[in-house]
Tab-separated table of C-alpha atoms and ligand atoms in Angstrom:
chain	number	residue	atom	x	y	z
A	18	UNK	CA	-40.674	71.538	1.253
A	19	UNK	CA	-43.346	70.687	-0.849
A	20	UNK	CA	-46.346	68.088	-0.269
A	21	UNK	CA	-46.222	65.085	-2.701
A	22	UNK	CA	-47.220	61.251	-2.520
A	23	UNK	CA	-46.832	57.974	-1.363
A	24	UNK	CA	-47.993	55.257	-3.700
A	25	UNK	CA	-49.986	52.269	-1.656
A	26	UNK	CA	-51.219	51.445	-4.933
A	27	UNK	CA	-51.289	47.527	-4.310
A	28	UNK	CA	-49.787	44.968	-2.191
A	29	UNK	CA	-46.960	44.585	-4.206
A	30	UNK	CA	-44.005	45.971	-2.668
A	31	UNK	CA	-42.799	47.234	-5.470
A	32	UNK	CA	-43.676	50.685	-7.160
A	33	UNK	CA	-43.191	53.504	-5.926
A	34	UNK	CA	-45.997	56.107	-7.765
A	35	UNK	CA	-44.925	58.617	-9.709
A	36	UNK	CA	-48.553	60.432	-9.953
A	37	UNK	CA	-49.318	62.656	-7.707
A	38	UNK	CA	-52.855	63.726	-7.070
A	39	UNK	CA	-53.689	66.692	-4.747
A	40	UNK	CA	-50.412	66.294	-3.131
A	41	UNK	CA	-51.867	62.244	-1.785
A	42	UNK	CA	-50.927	58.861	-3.464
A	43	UNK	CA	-53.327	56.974	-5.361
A	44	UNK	CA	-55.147	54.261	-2.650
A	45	UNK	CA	-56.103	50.896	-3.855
A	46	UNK	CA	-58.822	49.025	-2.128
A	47	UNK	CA	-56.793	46.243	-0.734
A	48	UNK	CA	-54.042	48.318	1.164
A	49	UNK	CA	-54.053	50.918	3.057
A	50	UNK	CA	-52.901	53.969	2.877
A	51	UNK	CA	-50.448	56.968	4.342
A	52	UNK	CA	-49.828	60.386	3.105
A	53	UNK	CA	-46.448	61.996	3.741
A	54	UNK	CA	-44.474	65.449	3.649
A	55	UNK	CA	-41.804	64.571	0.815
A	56	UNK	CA	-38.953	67.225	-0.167
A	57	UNK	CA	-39.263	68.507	-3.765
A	58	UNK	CA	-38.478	66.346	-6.842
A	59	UNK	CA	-34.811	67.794	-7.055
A	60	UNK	CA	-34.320	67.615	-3.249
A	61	UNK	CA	-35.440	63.560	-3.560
A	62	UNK	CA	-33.047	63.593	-6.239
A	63	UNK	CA	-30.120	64.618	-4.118
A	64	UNK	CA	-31.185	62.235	-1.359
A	65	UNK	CA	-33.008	64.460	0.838
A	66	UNK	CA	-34.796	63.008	3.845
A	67	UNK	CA	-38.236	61.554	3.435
A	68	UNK	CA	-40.848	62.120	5.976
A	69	UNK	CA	-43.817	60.137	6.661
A	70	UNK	CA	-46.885	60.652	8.566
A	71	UNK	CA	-47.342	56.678	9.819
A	72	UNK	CA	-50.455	57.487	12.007
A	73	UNK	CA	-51.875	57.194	8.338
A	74	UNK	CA	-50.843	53.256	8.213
A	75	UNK	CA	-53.385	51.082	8.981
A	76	UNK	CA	-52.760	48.230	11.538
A	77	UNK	CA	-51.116	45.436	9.191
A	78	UNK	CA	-50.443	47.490	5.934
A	79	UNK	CA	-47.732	49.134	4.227
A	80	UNK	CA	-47.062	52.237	2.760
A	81	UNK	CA	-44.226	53.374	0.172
A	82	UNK	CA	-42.220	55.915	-0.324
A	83	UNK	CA	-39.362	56.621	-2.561
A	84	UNK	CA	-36.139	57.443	-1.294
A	85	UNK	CA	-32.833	58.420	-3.684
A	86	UNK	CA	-34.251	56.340	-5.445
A	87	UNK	CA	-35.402	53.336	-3.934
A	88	UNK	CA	-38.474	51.967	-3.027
A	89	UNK	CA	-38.866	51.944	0.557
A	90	UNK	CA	-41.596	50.215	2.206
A	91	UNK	CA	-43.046	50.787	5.589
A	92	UNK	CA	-45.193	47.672	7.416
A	93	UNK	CA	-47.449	48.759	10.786
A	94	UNK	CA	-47.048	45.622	12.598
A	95	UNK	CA	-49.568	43.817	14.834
A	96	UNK	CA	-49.187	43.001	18.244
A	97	UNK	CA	-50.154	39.801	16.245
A	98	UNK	CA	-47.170	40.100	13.368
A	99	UNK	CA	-44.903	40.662	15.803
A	100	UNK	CA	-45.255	37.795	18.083
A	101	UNK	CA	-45.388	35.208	14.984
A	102	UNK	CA	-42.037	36.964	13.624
A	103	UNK	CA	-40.950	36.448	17.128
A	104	UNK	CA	-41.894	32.681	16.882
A	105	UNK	CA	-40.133	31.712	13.780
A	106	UNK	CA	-37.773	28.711	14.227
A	107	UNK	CA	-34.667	30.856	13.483
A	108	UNK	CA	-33.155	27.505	11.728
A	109	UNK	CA	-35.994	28.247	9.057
A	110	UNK	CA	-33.456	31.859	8.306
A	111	UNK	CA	-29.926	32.098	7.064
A	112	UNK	CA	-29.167	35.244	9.184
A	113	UNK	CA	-31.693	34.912	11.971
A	114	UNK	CA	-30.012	37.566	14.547
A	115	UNK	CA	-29.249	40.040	11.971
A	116	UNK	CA	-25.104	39.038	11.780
A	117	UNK	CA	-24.818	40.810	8.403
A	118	UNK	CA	-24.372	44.739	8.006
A	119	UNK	CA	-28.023	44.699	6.619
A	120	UNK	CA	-28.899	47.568	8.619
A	121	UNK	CA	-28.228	49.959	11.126
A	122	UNK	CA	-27.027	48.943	14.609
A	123	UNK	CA	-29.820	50.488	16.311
A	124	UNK	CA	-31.988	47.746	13.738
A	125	UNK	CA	-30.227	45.038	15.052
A	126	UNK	CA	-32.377	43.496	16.943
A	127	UNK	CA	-35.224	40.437	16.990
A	128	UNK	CA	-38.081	42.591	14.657
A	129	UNK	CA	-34.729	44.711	12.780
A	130	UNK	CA	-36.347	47.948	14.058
A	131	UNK	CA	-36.500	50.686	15.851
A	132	UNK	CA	-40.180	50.445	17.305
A	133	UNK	CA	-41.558	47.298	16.925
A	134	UNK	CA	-45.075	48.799	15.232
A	135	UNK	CA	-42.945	49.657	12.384
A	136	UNK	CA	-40.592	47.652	10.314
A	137	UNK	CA	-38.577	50.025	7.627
A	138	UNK	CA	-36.823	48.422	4.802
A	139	UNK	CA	-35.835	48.764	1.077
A	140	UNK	CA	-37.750	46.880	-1.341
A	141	UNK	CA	-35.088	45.458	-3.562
A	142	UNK	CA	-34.512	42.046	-3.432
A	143	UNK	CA	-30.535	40.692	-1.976
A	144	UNK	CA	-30.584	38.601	-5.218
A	145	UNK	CA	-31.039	40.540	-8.053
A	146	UNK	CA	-32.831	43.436	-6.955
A	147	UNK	CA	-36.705	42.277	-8.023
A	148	UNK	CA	-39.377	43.827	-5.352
A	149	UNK	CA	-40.901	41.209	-3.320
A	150	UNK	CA	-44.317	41.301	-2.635
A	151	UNK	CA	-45.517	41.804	1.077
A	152	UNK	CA	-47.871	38.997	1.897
A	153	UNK	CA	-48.195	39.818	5.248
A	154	UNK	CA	-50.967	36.883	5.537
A	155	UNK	CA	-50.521	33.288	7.019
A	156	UNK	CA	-50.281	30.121	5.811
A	157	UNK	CA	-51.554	30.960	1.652
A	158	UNK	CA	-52.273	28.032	-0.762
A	159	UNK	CA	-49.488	29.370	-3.000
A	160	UNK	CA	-47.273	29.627	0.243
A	161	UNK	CA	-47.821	27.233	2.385
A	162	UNK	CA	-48.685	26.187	5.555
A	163	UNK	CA	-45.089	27.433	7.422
A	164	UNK	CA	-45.406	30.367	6.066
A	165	UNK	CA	-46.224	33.087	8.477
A	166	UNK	CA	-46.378	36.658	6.554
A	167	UNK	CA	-43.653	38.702	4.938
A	168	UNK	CA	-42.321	39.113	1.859
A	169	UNK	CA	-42.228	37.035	-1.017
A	170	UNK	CA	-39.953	37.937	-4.639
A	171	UNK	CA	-41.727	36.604	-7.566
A	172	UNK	CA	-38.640	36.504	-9.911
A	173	UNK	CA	-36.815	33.603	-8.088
A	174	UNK	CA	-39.211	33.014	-5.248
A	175	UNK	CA	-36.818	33.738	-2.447
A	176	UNK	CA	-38.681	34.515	0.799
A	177	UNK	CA	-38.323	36.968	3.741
A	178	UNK	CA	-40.019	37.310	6.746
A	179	UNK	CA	-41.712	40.172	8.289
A	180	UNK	CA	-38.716	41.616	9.328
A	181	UNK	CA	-37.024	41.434	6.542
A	182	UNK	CA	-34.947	37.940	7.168
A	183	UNK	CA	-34.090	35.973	4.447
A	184	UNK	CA	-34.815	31.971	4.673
A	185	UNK	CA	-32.858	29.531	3.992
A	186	UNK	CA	-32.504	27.529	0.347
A	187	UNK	CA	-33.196	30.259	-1.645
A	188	UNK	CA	-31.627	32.438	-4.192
A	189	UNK	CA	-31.620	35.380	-2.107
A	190	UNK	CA	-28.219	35.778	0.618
A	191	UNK	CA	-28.726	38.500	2.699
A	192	UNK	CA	-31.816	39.971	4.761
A	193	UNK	CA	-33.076	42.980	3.074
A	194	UNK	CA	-31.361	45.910	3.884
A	195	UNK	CA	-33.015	48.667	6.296
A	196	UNK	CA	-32.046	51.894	5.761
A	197	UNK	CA	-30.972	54.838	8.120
A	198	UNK	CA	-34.258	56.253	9.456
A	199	UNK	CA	-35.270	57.950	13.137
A	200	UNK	CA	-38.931	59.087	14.294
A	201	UNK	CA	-39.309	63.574	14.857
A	202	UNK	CA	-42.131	62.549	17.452
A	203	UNK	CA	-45.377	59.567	17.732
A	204	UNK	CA	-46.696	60.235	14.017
A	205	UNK	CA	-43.570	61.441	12.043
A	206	UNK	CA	-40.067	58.902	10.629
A	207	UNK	CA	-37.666	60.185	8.737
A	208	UNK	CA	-36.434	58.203	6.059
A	209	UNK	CA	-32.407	58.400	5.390
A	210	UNK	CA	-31.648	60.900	8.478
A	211	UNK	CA	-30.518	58.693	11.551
A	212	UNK	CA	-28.284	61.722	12.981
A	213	UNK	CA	-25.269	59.589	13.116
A	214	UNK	CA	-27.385	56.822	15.109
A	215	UNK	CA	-25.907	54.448	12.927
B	11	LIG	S1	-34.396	38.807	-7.584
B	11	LIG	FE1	-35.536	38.086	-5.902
B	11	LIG	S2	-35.289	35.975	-5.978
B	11	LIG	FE2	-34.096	36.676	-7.630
């Protein structure tokens, strides 16, 4: 295995970074930031696992990582974030409980995780595959005031909360998908290894 990057370039959800520097991702000022063990460029290609060191996520950010692929994001949760995800008024969400083969059974639950602290999920959007940006704050102008953090897709404007669930009367018809992921011990998840959890 080599040592590359994780992009936490921005609060956009969206790119992953495909400059490496030092074998660490390019930090922006606004979000913070992980690092991660990655598998060489031609392992990634063939879908290889992804490891990430999450002790490097700061309370509330995000951090990204690419994945065959994909964009994947990964969002340290608040005690905070998850009690207002908790809150929502599930008649706000068109799949509130996670009906949908969205994810993995052991994600099928309230927060769509595994450990609440960490919410794991692609970063394409269910309508046509934009990447929604993760406005993890509350109540924005540009928002509004029931809005209460998660992720918002700029193409259409359809909406998902902070675990991923998509609301109601907007383009968007499925939560966004969480892929198959486990944690080696406190500081280490492996994305697209679940060991058959699944
Ligand atoms: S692609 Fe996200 S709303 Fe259309």
């Amino acid at each position: 295995m080599s040592t590359d990057g994780v992009d936490l370039t921005r609060r956009h959800f969206l790119t992953v970074a495909t400059s490496v520097v030092g074998g660490v991702g390019v930090v922006a000022a606004a979000v913070p930031f992980v690092a991660s063990m990655q598998p060489s460029a031609r392992a990634r290609a063939a879908g290889a696992p992804v490891e990430v060191d999450i002790s490097k996520i700061e309370p509330g950010g995000i951090a990204m990582v690419e994945w065959r692929g994909k964009a994947i994001a990964v969002v340290r949760r608040t005690p905070e974030m998850q009690a207002r995800t908790r809150d929502l008024d599930p008649n706000m969400l068109r799949d509130p409980e996670s009906r949908e083969a969205q994810q993995p059974e052991y994600a099928t639950n309230d927060l769509r995780s595994i450990n609440p602290e960490f919410f794991v999920v692609v970063s394409n959007c269910t309508h046509l595959g934009c990447s929604p940006t993760y406005r993890p704050e509350v109540a924005p102008a540009d928002l509004g005031q029931d809005w209460r953090g998660g992720f918002f897709c700029p193409c259409h404007g359809s909406k998902f909360d902070l675990a991923g669930r998509v609301y109601k009367s907007v383009p968007a018809p499925l939560n966004l998908q969480v892929p198959p992921h486990r944690y080696l011990n406190d500081t280490t998840l492996i994305i697209g290894e679940d060991g058959g959890a699944a």
